[in-house]
Amino acid sequence: MTNMRIERDCLGEMEIPNDRYYGIQTIRNMKVSGAAGFPVVAYPDMHKALCQIKKACAKANAGIGAMKPEIAQAIAAACGKVIAGGYEKEFPLDMWQGGGYTCVNMNVNEVIGNLANEMLTGHKGQDMVHPNTHVNMAQSTNDTIPSATHLAIAPRLDKIVCEAEKLADAFEAKAKAFEHIVKVGRTCWQDALPVTLGQEFSGFASAIRRQARALKALRPGCFELIMGGNAVGTGLGAQPGYMEAFYKAISAELGESVRPNPNLFDGFQNSDFILTVSGAVKTIAATLSKICKDLRLMSSGPRAGWMEINLPACAPGSSIMPGKINPTVPEMVIQIGHQVCGNDVAITMAIDEGELDLNVWDATFYKCLFENLQLVGEEIVILRRDCVEGITANESRCKEEAESSIALSTVVAATFGYPQGVEVAHYCEKHRCNVKDAVVAMGLMTQEQAEILVDPSLMANPEKMAPIVARFKKELGILI
């Protein structure tokens, strides 16, 4: 066997190293790319989906009599080999490519074609299985790449939804554990009415669970494809019966109900589903970032900050200050939020710049969206495992802050009227005392009444607070 083989395309012929399954078009594109130094296959989802599509196409074409059964069987077997793994080095193309990822489609066609040809003839080459004629039969880059991107999104969404539910469970477990711990609420970074630490954590859990539902609702769109539309939506190149046979084959391959876009021209012109998914991923990333900023504030200190909670210590936090521990996991999540938002902007620009009968900015879609899916899918695991599950509360610190808050004067306003509440707040500031002492000193309440009404725990429970205030006002004959 020689070390080189000859392959031909519309630009001429080229010697190809015979140990490589990729071919002439892949090598041509390797010579004019590499800006990122980051291969498309670093996120292998598209290549797997392309192989699933091409396997279904081969079966469909054989089923309608458009392809010899032995060639279709070899192509399907070759696709199975690539899906099983071990051929990653055969996909060397850089993430950033022009031409609507034609090079990616052809790279996959060449690898599958050479594998299939090898099975049938004992050698690589194009003499029995051709990458364009056979592997790409009834297809175009224009329908395979967008369709593969759709299919590739589904498993990533599934992972994020699953891990988000686990994170919500972790927050709910903390909400239960902290339900009795009262602390000062904060709005605009200023003292506000009391809440329980459990109430705050229940809000975190609810937000994450809501985002998981929103992501899950997008899943059906992953299985709406434009296969059968070929280059511009007209389906030129496919024989009668192809579409029906393809969607039956791909549904069986994936175990999902896969269907065509109801208007293929719309599907070719508009890639807004990518933007919809990106927006939902950005939303959960921004929500996680917001929660992590809260955790970072609540754990600030330990001596000069709020120190309401303790985050697990993951690593020393300073190369010079002994004992300093940083909120490393929340800060990682916040930085990922920055990147996800930036990627979403790039995707938005790519959607906007699609023109006429095809949006060709697949590289932007794929790189930015799958980076976001990867980052969010992994950060949720780390946040739950290495941060949330290990959070503990500083109950005494929370109690001290809640009892000293001047915002407790709100109960005076609710009972006696707003002006009286303001007077109590001013009295507290002037005499450096808490609200409970102030209302007694000012003669508004007895010590016993103050113990009942000016109670942060009671104020954090509106169901109990309202009837007690109403009873107190009735007893004193207060009608505002």
GROMACS .gro file of C-alpha atoms in nm:
model
  480
    1MET     CA    1   0.000   0.000   0.000
    2THR     CA    2   0.140   0.343  -0.096
    3ASN     CA    3   0.167   0.623   0.156
    4MET     CA    4  -0.038   0.862  -0.061
    5ARG     CA    5  -0.355   0.847  -0.267
    6ILE     CA    6  -0.496   1.080  -0.531
    7GLU     CA    7  -0.832   1.254  -0.483
    8ARG     CA    8  -1.006   1.499  -0.715
    9ASP     CA    9  -1.257   1.780  -0.674
   10CYS     CA   10  -1.378   2.068  -0.892
   11LEU     CA   11  -1.050   2.258  -0.839
   12GLY     CA   12  -0.821   1.975  -0.943
   13GLU     CA   13  -0.645   1.683  -0.779
   14MET     CA   14  -0.423   1.640  -0.476
   15GLU     CA   15  -0.213   1.377  -0.304
   16ILE     CA   16  -0.368   1.277   0.027
   17PRO     CA   17  -0.183   1.094   0.309
   18ASN     CA   18  -0.325   0.744   0.295
   19ASP     CA   19  -0.348   0.712   0.674
   20ARG     CA   20  -0.610   0.986   0.681
   21TYR     CA   21  -0.983   0.932   0.627
   22TYR     CA   22  -1.048   1.296   0.546
   23GLY     CA   23  -0.986   1.407   0.191
   24ILE     CA   24  -0.910   1.680  -0.057
   25GLN     CA   25  -1.170   1.939   0.046
   26THR     CA   26  -1.078   1.907   0.413
   27ILE     CA   27  -0.711   1.968   0.334
   28ARG     CA   28  -0.793   2.269   0.116
   29ASN     CA   29  -0.983   2.429   0.404
   30MET     CA   30  -0.713   2.341   0.658
   31LYS     CA   31  -0.474   2.557   0.459
   32VAL     CA   32  -0.690   2.869   0.485
   33SER     CA   33  -0.819   2.839   0.842
   34GLY     CA   34  -0.693   2.802   1.196
   35ALA     CA   35  -0.762   3.147   1.334
   36ALA     CA   36  -0.890   3.013   1.665
   37GLY     CA   37  -0.664   2.712   1.704
   38PHE     CA   38  -0.981   2.548   1.829
   39PRO     CA   39  -1.145   2.269   1.626
   40VAL     CA   40  -1.516   2.242   1.554
   41VAL     CA   41  -1.507   1.889   1.694
   42ALA     CA   42  -1.413   2.027   2.036
   43TYR     CA   43  -1.791   2.034   2.069
   44PRO     CA   44  -1.855   1.697   1.898
   45ASP     CA   45  -2.232   1.731   1.897
   46MET     CA   46  -2.260   1.851   1.536
   47HIS     CA   47  -2.045   1.572   1.395
   48LYS     CA   48  -2.251   1.310   1.574
   49ALA     CA   49  -2.574   1.466   1.449
   50LEU     CA   50  -2.441   1.488   1.094
   51CYS     CA   51  -2.356   1.118   1.104
   52GLN     CA   52  -2.705   1.039   1.233
   53ILE     CA   53  -2.854   1.244   0.950
   54LYS     CA   54  -2.636   1.085   0.682
   55LYS     CA   55  -2.710   0.737   0.811
   56ALA     CA   56  -3.084   0.811   0.785
   57CYS     CA   57  -3.034   0.965   0.439
   58ALA     CA   58  -2.856   0.654   0.314
   59LYS     CA   59  -3.132   0.431   0.444
   60ALA     CA   60  -3.399   0.658   0.294
   61ASN     CA   61  -3.229   0.673  -0.047
   62ALA     CA   62  -3.186   0.296  -0.054
   63GLY     CA   63  -3.547   0.251   0.052
   64ILE     CA   64  -3.679   0.455  -0.242
   65GLY     CA   65  -3.442   0.291  -0.490
   66ALA     CA   66  -3.210   0.589  -0.532
   67MET     CA   67  -2.897   0.419  -0.394
   68LYS     CA   68  -2.757   0.068  -0.419
   69PRO     CA   69  -2.833  -0.119  -0.096
   70GLU     CA   70  -2.470  -0.228  -0.044
   71ILE     CA   71  -2.348   0.131  -0.066
   72ALA     CA   72  -2.619   0.252   0.172
   73GLN     CA   73  -2.530  -0.024   0.417
   74ALA     CA   74  -2.161   0.069   0.405
   75ILE     CA   75  -2.241   0.437   0.460
   76ALA     CA   76  -2.467   0.354   0.754
   77ALA     CA   77  -2.197   0.131   0.904
   78ALA     CA   78  -1.936   0.403   0.857
   79CYS     CA   79  -2.164   0.654   1.030
   80GLY     CA   80  -2.203   0.411   1.318
   81LYS     CA   81  -1.825   0.385   1.353
   82VAL     CA   82  -1.782   0.761   1.371
   83ILE     CA   83  -2.067   0.796   1.621
   84ALA     CA   84  -1.907   0.528   1.840
   85GLY     CA   85  -1.593   0.742   1.865
   86GLY     CA   86  -1.224   0.712   1.790
   87TYR     CA   87  -1.216   0.924   1.473
   88GLU     CA   88  -1.186   1.269   1.629
   89LYS     CA   89  -0.848   1.335   1.461
   90GLU     CA   90  -1.020   1.302   1.124
   91PHE     CA   91  -1.207   1.628   1.193
   92PRO     CA   92  -0.927   1.887   1.211
   93LEU     CA   93  -1.110   2.195   1.086
   94ASP     CA   94  -1.095   2.515   1.287
   95MET     CA   95  -1.411   2.649   1.451
   96TRP     CA   96  -1.415   2.966   1.242
   97GLN     CA   97  -1.491   2.890   0.878
   98GLY     CA   98  -1.665   3.068   0.593
   99GLY     CA   99  -1.909   2.918   0.348
  100GLY     CA  100  -2.183   2.827   0.594
  101TYR     CA  101  -1.976   2.532   0.723
  102THR     CA  102  -1.965   2.364   0.379
  103CYS     CA  103  -1.619   2.247   0.481
  104VAL     CA  104  -1.758   2.076   0.793
  105ASN     CA  105  -2.024   1.896   0.594
  106MET     CA  106  -1.766   1.784   0.336
  107ASN     CA  107  -1.517   1.679   0.604
  108VAL     CA  108  -1.784   1.445   0.743
  109ASN     CA  109  -1.878   1.328   0.392
  110GLU     CA  110  -1.514   1.246   0.314
  111VAL     CA  111  -1.452   1.054   0.636
  112ILE     CA  112  -1.771   0.853   0.597
  113GLY     CA  113  -1.702   0.799   0.228
  114ASN     CA  114  -1.349   0.670   0.280
  115LEU     CA  115  -1.460   0.443   0.564
  116ALA     CA  116  -1.742   0.305   0.349
  117ASN     CA  117  -1.516   0.265   0.045
  118GLU     CA  118  -1.263   0.083   0.260
  119MET     CA  119  -1.531  -0.158   0.380
  120LEU     CA  120  -1.639  -0.236   0.024
  121THR     CA  121  -1.305  -0.233  -0.160
  122GLY     CA  122  -1.035  -0.273   0.101
  123HIS     CA  123  -0.892   0.074   0.036
  124LYS     CA  124  -0.973   0.441   0.080
  125GLY     CA  125  -1.078   0.649  -0.217
  126GLN     CA  126  -1.374   0.760  -0.423
  127ASP     CA  127  -1.401   0.476  -0.674
  128MET     CA  128  -1.707   0.304  -0.523
  129VAL     CA  129  -1.839   0.547  -0.260
  130HIS     CA  130  -1.812   0.915  -0.346
  131PRO     CA  131  -1.849   1.181  -0.069
  132ASN     CA  132  -2.073   1.403  -0.283
  133THR     CA  133  -2.256   1.155  -0.503
  134HIS     CA  134  -2.335   0.901  -0.234
  135VAL     CA  135  -2.276   1.026   0.122
  136ASN     CA  136  -2.428   1.367   0.040
  137MET     CA  137  -2.711   1.230  -0.179
  138ALA     CA  138  -3.031   1.443  -0.164
  139GLN     CA  139  -2.857   1.680   0.076
  140SER     CA  140  -2.685   2.014   0.085
  141THR     CA  141  -2.472   2.182   0.348
  142ASN     CA  142  -2.759   2.429   0.362
  143ASP     CA  143  -3.002   2.176   0.508
  144THR     CA  144  -2.765   1.936   0.687
  145ILE     CA  145  -2.574   2.188   0.902
  146PRO     CA  146  -2.878   2.376   1.042
  147SER     CA  147  -3.060   2.045   1.094
  148ALA     CA  148  -2.759   1.890   1.269
  149THR     CA  149  -2.731   2.197   1.490
  150HIS     CA  150  -3.094   2.156   1.595
  151LEU     CA  151  -3.046   1.788   1.678
  152ALA     CA  152  -2.722   1.859   1.863
  153ILE     CA  153  -2.891   2.108   2.096
  154ALA     CA  154  -3.133   1.857   2.248
  155PRO     CA  155  -2.888   1.651   2.460
  156ARG     CA  156  -2.725   1.970   2.587
  157LEU     CA  157  -3.061   2.111   2.692
  158ASP     CA  158  -3.146   1.782   2.859
  159LYS     CA  159  -2.830   1.800   3.069
  160ILE     CA  160  -2.887   2.160   3.175
  161VAL     CA  161  -3.249   2.089   3.269
  162CYS     CA  162  -3.149   1.782   3.472
  163GLU     CA  163  -2.869   1.963   3.656
  164ALA     CA  164  -3.082   2.273   3.711
  165GLU     CA  165  -3.346   2.059   3.881
  166LYS     CA  166  -3.078   1.913   4.108
  167LEU     CA  167  -2.954   2.263   4.190
  168ALA     CA  168  -3.310   2.374   4.270
  169ASP     CA  169  -3.342   2.072   4.499
  170ALA     CA  170  -3.021   2.175   4.676
  171PHE     CA  171  -3.150   2.528   4.730
  172GLU     CA  172  -3.481   2.391   4.856
  173ALA     CA  173  -3.299   2.170   5.105
  174LYS     CA  174  -3.119   2.477   5.238
  175ALA     CA  175  -3.446   2.671   5.246
  176LYS     CA  176  -3.589   2.401   5.471
  177ALA     CA  177  -3.282   2.396   5.693
  178PHE     CA  178  -3.279   2.776   5.725
  179GLU     CA  179  -3.654   2.837   5.757
  180HIS     CA  180  -3.628   2.942   6.124
  181ILE     CA  181  -3.333   3.181   6.079
  182VAL     CA  182  -3.449   3.542   6.065
  183LYS     CA  183  -3.227   3.808   5.909
  184VAL     CA  184  -3.260   4.163   5.787
  185GLY     CA  185  -3.394   4.199   5.436
  186ARG     CA  186  -3.216   4.434   5.200
  187THR     CA  187  -3.341   4.649   4.915
  188CYS     CA  188  -3.111   4.893   4.732
  189TRP     CA  189  -2.837   4.760   4.965
  190GLN     CA  190  -3.022   4.923   5.257
  191ASP     CA  191  -3.189   4.761   5.558
  192ALA     CA  192  -3.541   4.646   5.486
  193LEU     CA  193  -3.805   4.435   5.660
  194PRO     CA  194  -3.698   4.100   5.804
  195VAL     CA  195  -3.706   3.780   5.604
  196THR     CA  196  -3.589   3.434   5.687
  197LEU     CA  197  -3.279   3.293   5.529
  198GLY     CA  198  -3.502   3.007   5.420
  199GLN     CA  199  -3.732   3.245   5.235
  200GLU     CA  200  -3.439   3.387   5.041
  201PHE     CA  201  -3.313   3.042   4.947
  202SER     CA  202  -3.664   2.934   4.846
  203GLY     CA  203  -3.660   3.223   4.599
  204PHE     CA  204  -3.333   3.095   4.454
  205ALA     CA  205  -3.483   2.748   4.413
  206SER     CA  206  -3.797   2.880   4.247
  207ALA     CA  207  -3.602   3.091   3.999
  208ILE     CA  208  -3.383   2.801   3.891
  209ARG     CA  209  -3.680   2.566   3.856
  210ARG     CA  210  -3.862   2.821   3.641
  211GLN     CA  211  -3.562   2.851   3.409
  212ALA     CA  212  -3.545   2.471   3.381
  213ARG     CA  213  -3.909   2.464   3.269
  214ALA     CA  214  -3.841   2.732   3.008
  215LEU     CA  215  -3.547   2.536   2.867
  216LYS     CA  216  -3.743   2.211   2.862
  217ALA     CA  217  -4.020   2.378   2.665
  218LEU     CA  218  -3.774   2.443   2.382
  219ARG     CA  219  -3.689   2.077   2.332
  220PRO     CA  220  -3.955   1.999   2.064
  221GLY     CA  221  -3.802   2.266   1.838
  222CYS     CA  222  -3.478   2.068   1.829
  223PHE     CA  223  -3.654   1.801   1.624
  224GLU     CA  224  -3.800   2.035   1.361
  225LEU     CA  225  -3.558   2.015   1.067
  226ILE     CA  226  -3.520   2.147   0.714
  227MET     CA  227  -3.389   1.821   0.569
  228GLY     CA  228  -3.540   1.760   0.228
  229GLY     CA  229  -3.515   2.124   0.134
  230ASN     CA  230  -3.163   2.070  -0.001
  231ALA     CA  231  -3.001   2.401  -0.105
  232VAL     CA  232  -3.275   2.668  -0.085
  233GLY     CA  233  -3.594   2.490   0.022
  234THR     CA  234  -3.706   2.355  -0.316
  235GLY     CA  235  -3.573   2.003  -0.253
  236LEU     CA  236  -3.398   1.976  -0.591
  237GLY     CA  237  -3.183   1.661  -0.599
  238ALA     CA  238  -3.412   1.437  -0.397
  239GLN     CA  239  -3.618   1.162  -0.559
  240PRO     CA  240  -3.989   1.113  -0.489
  241GLY     CA  241  -4.058   0.966  -0.149
  242TYR     CA  242  -3.726   1.081  -0.003
  243MET     CA  243  -3.860   1.320   0.260
  244GLU     CA  244  -4.111   1.077   0.404
  245ALA     CA  245  -3.849   0.801   0.408
  246PHE     CA  246  -3.587   1.027   0.568
  247TYR     CA  247  -3.806   1.149   0.854
  248LYS     CA  248  -3.917   0.793   0.925
  249ALA     CA  249  -3.553   0.678   0.932
  250ILE     CA  250  -3.419   0.965   1.146
  251SER     CA  251  -3.705   0.928   1.394
  252ALA     CA  252  -3.622   0.559   1.432
  253GLU     CA  253  -3.250   0.640   1.465
  254LEU     CA  254  -3.304   0.893   1.742
  255GLY     CA  255  -3.609   0.745   1.910
  256GLU     CA  256  -3.774   1.088   1.877
  257SER     CA  257  -4.057   1.226   1.668
  258VAL     CA  258  -3.862   1.426   1.408
  259ARG     CA  259  -4.057   1.639   1.163
  260PRO     CA  260  -3.992   1.891   0.885
  261ASN     CA  261  -4.033   2.264   0.930
  262PRO     CA  262  -4.384   2.345   0.802
  263ASN     CA  263  -4.230   2.604   0.567
  264LEU     CA  264  -3.887   2.502   0.443
  265PHE     CA  265  -3.821   2.845   0.289
  266ASP     CA  266  -3.871   3.002   0.631
  267GLY     CA  267  -3.640   2.740   0.780
  268PHE     CA  268  -3.363   2.823   0.534
  269GLN     CA  269  -3.403   3.199   0.563
  270ASN     CA  270  -3.437   3.226   0.939
  271SER     CA  271  -3.236   3.069   1.220
  272ASP     CA  272  -3.426   3.238   1.500
  273PHE     CA  273  -3.465   2.911   1.694
  274ILE     CA  274  -3.093   2.940   1.770
  275LEU     CA  275  -3.151   3.286   1.912
  276THR     CA  276  -3.447   3.161   2.116
  277VAL     CA  277  -3.233   2.887   2.270
  278SER     CA  278  -2.948   3.131   2.326
  279GLY     CA  279  -3.182   3.371   2.501
  280ALA     CA  280  -3.309   3.101   2.735
  281VAL     CA  281  -2.954   2.986   2.814
  282LYS     CA  282  -2.853   3.347   2.874
  283THR     CA  283  -3.148   3.388   3.110
  284ILE     CA  284  -3.048   3.097   3.332
  285ALA     CA  285  -2.683   3.207   3.319
  286ALA     CA  286  -2.780   3.560   3.426
  287THR     CA  287  -3.007   3.419   3.699
  288LEU     CA  288  -2.724   3.202   3.831
  289SER     CA  289  -2.491   3.501   3.820
  290LYS     CA  290  -2.738   3.715   4.016
  291ILE     CA  291  -2.781   3.445   4.280
  292CYS     CA  292  -2.405   3.404   4.309
  293LYS     CA  293  -2.364   3.778   4.359
  294ASP     CA  294  -2.613   3.746   4.646
  295LEU     CA  295  -2.419   3.455   4.796
  296ARG     CA  296  -2.099   3.654   4.762
  297LEU     CA  297  -2.250   3.948   4.951
  298MET     CA  298  -2.417   3.734   5.217
  299SER     CA  299  -2.088   3.559   5.290
  300SER     CA  300  -1.874   3.875   5.289
  301GLY     CA  301  -1.637   3.925   5.579
  302PRO     CA  302  -1.571   3.739   5.796
  303ARG     CA  303  -1.520   4.029   6.039
  304ALA     CA  304  -1.608   4.343   5.843
  305GLY     CA  305  -1.880   4.211   5.613
  306TRP     CA  306  -2.230   4.066   5.646
  307MET     CA  307  -2.122   3.707   5.714
  308GLU     CA  308  -2.478   3.576   5.726
  309ILE     CA  309  -2.371   3.251   5.561
  310ASN     CA  310  -2.052   3.052   5.521
  311LEU     CA  311  -1.948   2.920   5.180
  312PRO     CA  312  -1.732   2.610   5.156
  313ALA     CA  313  -1.361   2.693   5.148
  314CYS     CA  314  -1.227   2.562   4.817
  315ALA     CA  315  -0.876   2.712   4.817
  316PRO     CA  316  -0.663   2.979   4.989
  317GLY     CA  317  -0.775   3.320   4.870
  318SER     CA  318  -0.456   3.519   4.879
  319SER     CA  319  -0.088   3.478   4.805
  320ILE     CA  320  -0.005   3.732   5.076
  321MET     CA  321  -0.290   3.749   5.330
  322PRO     CA  322  -0.298   3.439   5.553
  323GLY     CA  323  -0.642   3.292   5.617
  324LYS     CA  324  -0.822   3.483   5.342
  325ILE     CA  325  -1.079   3.268   5.160
  326ASN     CA  326  -1.247   3.384   4.841
  327PRO     CA  327  -1.594   3.294   4.706
  328THR     CA  328  -1.427   3.121   4.412
  329VAL     CA  329  -1.723   2.921   4.283
  330PRO     CA  330  -1.971   3.213   4.279
  331GLU     CA  331  -1.709   3.429   4.108
  332MET     CA  332  -1.658   3.162   3.840
  333VAL     CA  333  -2.033   3.156   3.777
  334ILE     CA  334  -2.045   3.536   3.749
  335GLN     CA  335  -1.762   3.537   3.492
  336ILE     CA  336  -1.935   3.267   3.290
  337GLY     CA  337  -2.240   3.493   3.289
  338HIS     CA  338  -2.028   3.763   3.125
  339GLN     CA  339  -1.917   3.523   2.850
  340VAL     CA  340  -2.265   3.384   2.790
  341CYS     CA  341  -2.409   3.733   2.747
  342GLY     CA  342  -2.132   3.824   2.503
  343ASN     CA  343  -2.196   3.511   2.298
  344ASP     CA  344  -2.567   3.589   2.289
  345VAL     CA  345  -2.489   3.931   2.141
  346ALA     CA  346  -2.281   3.764   1.868
  347ILE     CA  347  -2.565   3.523   1.790
  348THR     CA  348  -2.810   3.813   1.775
  349MET     CA  349  -2.587   3.990   1.521
  350ALA     CA  350  -2.559   3.672   1.312
  351ILE     CA  351  -2.937   3.631   1.305
  352ASP     CA  352  -2.978   3.992   1.197
  353GLU     CA  353  -2.721   3.956   0.918
  354GLY     CA  354  -2.881   3.654   0.751
  355GLU     CA  355  -2.991   3.753   0.403
  356LEU     CA  356  -3.233   3.626   0.141
  357ASP     CA  357  -3.254   3.247   0.103
  358LEU     CA  358  -3.000   3.127   0.359
  359ASN     CA  359  -2.838   3.239   0.684
  360VAL     CA  360  -2.473   3.140   0.635
  361TRP     CA  361  -2.335   3.239   0.977
  362ASP     CA  362  -2.333   2.885   1.112
  363ALA     CA  363  -1.986   2.919   1.265
  364THR     CA  364  -2.107   3.203   1.487
  365PHE     CA  365  -2.417   3.008   1.584
  366TYR     CA  366  -2.232   2.690   1.664
  367LYS     CA  367  -1.927   2.826   1.842
  368CYS     CA  368  -2.116   3.076   2.056
  369LEU     CA  369  -2.422   2.865   2.138
  370PHE     CA  370  -2.236   2.544   2.216
  371GLU     CA  371  -1.980   2.728   2.425
  372ASN     CA  372  -2.272   2.864   2.626
  373LEU     CA  373  -2.438   2.522   2.652
  374GLN     CA  374  -2.108   2.371   2.765
  375LEU     CA  375  -2.033   2.645   3.020
  376VAL     CA  376  -2.380   2.653   3.174
  377GLY     CA  377  -2.412   2.276   3.179
  378GLU     CA  378  -2.088   2.240   3.374
  379GLU     CA  379  -2.113   2.544   3.601
  380ILE     CA  380  -2.445   2.425   3.745
  381VAL     CA  381  -2.283   2.100   3.857
  382ILE     CA  382  -1.990   2.282   4.019
  383LEU     CA  383  -2.213   2.540   4.187
  384ARG     CA  384  -2.433   2.274   4.344
  385ARG     CA  385  -2.157   2.028   4.438
  386ASP     CA  386  -1.884   2.265   4.552
  387CYS     CA  387  -2.085   2.553   4.694
  388VAL     CA  388  -2.459   2.529   4.762
  389GLU     CA  389  -2.465   2.187   4.925
  390GLY     CA  390  -2.199   2.299   5.175
  391ILE     CA  391  -2.345   2.637   5.276
  392THR     CA  392  -2.402   2.691   5.647
  393ALA     CA  393  -2.570   2.979   5.830
  394ASN     CA  394  -2.442   3.216   6.097
  395GLU     CA  395  -2.765   3.223   6.295
  396SER     CA  396  -2.649   3.456   6.572
  397ARG     CA  397  -2.521   3.712   6.322
  398CYS     CA  398  -2.849   3.702   6.132
  399LYS     CA  399  -3.049   3.748   6.453
  400GLU     CA  400  -2.836   4.039   6.567
  401GLU     CA  401  -2.877   4.223   6.237
  402ALA     CA  402  -3.251   4.161   6.223
  403GLU     CA  403  -3.314   4.288   6.575
  404SER     CA  404  -3.105   4.601   6.527
  405SER     CA  405  -3.260   4.709   6.198
  406ILE     CA  406  -3.442   5.041   6.205
  407ALA     CA  407  -3.664   4.901   5.929
  408LEU     CA  408  -3.858   4.734   6.212
  409SER     CA  409  -4.018   5.074   6.263
  410THR     CA  410  -4.243   4.971   5.975
  411VAL     CA  411  -4.460   4.787   6.227
  412VAL     CA  412  -4.511   5.118   6.408
  413ALA     CA  413  -4.616   5.281   6.081
  414ALA     CA  414  -4.857   4.994   6.014
  415THR     CA  415  -5.007   5.033   6.363
  416PHE     CA  416  -4.999   5.404   6.442
  417GLY     CA  417  -4.946   5.563   6.100
  418TYR     CA  418  -4.645   5.655   5.890
  419PRO     CA  419  -4.551   5.981   6.071
  420GLN     CA  420  -4.526   5.796   6.402
  421GLY     CA  421  -4.306   5.535   6.235
  422VAL     CA  422  -4.074   5.810   6.113
  423GLU     CA  423  -4.049   5.953   6.465
  424VAL     CA  424  -3.946   5.612   6.599
  425ALA     CA  425  -3.682   5.575   6.327
  426HIS     CA  426  -3.540   5.917   6.410
  427TYR     CA  427  -3.541   5.835   6.782
  428CYS     CA  428  -3.342   5.518   6.710
  429GLU     CA  429  -3.085   5.711   6.511
  430LYS     CA  430  -3.051   5.985   6.771
  431HIS     CA  431  -3.028   5.757   7.074
  432ARG     CA  432  -2.846   5.467   6.900
  433CYS     CA  433  -3.102   5.213   7.015
  434ASN     CA  434  -3.317   4.951   6.851
  435VAL     CA  435  -3.685   4.987   6.763
  436LYS     CA  436  -3.807   4.768   7.048
  437ASP     CA  437  -3.639   4.991   7.309
  438ALA     CA  438  -3.750   5.306   7.128
  439VAL     CA  439  -4.124   5.227   7.127
  440VAL     CA  440  -4.110   5.151   7.498
  441ALA     CA  441  -3.908   5.464   7.578
  442MET     CA  442  -4.146   5.677   7.372
  443GLY     CA  443  -4.450   5.531   7.553
  444LEU     CA  444  -4.603   5.383   7.240
  445MET     CA  445  -4.601   5.029   7.374
  446THR     CA  446  -4.545   4.844   7.694
  447GLN     CA  447  -4.247   4.612   7.717
  448GLU     CA  448  -4.483   4.317   7.680
  449GLN     CA  449  -4.649   4.465   7.372
  450ALA     CA  450  -4.311   4.548   7.218
  451GLU     CA  451  -4.189   4.192   7.271
  452ILE     CA  452  -4.488   4.069   7.072
  453LEU     CA  453  -4.509   4.328   6.795
  454VAL     CA  454  -4.148   4.428   6.737
  455ASP     CA  455  -4.040   4.074   6.665
  456PRO     CA  456  -3.842   4.007   6.344
  457SER     CA  457  -3.962   3.647   6.337
  458LEU     CA  458  -4.323   3.762   6.343
  459MET     CA  459  -4.264   4.023   6.073
  460ALA     CA  460  -4.121   3.756   5.842
  461ASN     CA  461  -4.451   3.567   5.871
  462PRO     CA  462  -4.729   3.779   5.719
  463GLU     CA  463  -4.999   3.523   5.795
  464LYS     CA  464  -4.933   3.560   6.167
  465MET     CA  465  -4.835   3.926   6.168
  466ALA     CA  466  -5.149   4.075   6.012
  467PRO     CA  467  -5.404   3.942   6.264
  468ILE     CA  468  -5.182   4.035   6.562
  469VAL     CA  469  -5.146   4.395   6.440
  470ALA     CA  470  -5.520   4.411   6.375
  471ARG     CA  471  -5.597   4.284   6.724
  472PHE     CA  472  -5.354   4.530   6.881
  473LYS     CA  473  -5.510   4.824   6.695
  474LYS     CA  474  -5.856   4.712   6.796
  475GLU     CA  475  -5.757   4.683   7.162
  476LEU     CA  476  -5.613   5.036   7.159
  477GLY     CA  477  -5.898   5.174   6.953
  478ILE     CA  478  -5.665   5.290   6.678
  479LEU     CA  479  -5.835   5.378   6.351
  480ILE     CA  480  -5.605   5.548   6.105
   0.00000   0.00000   0.00000
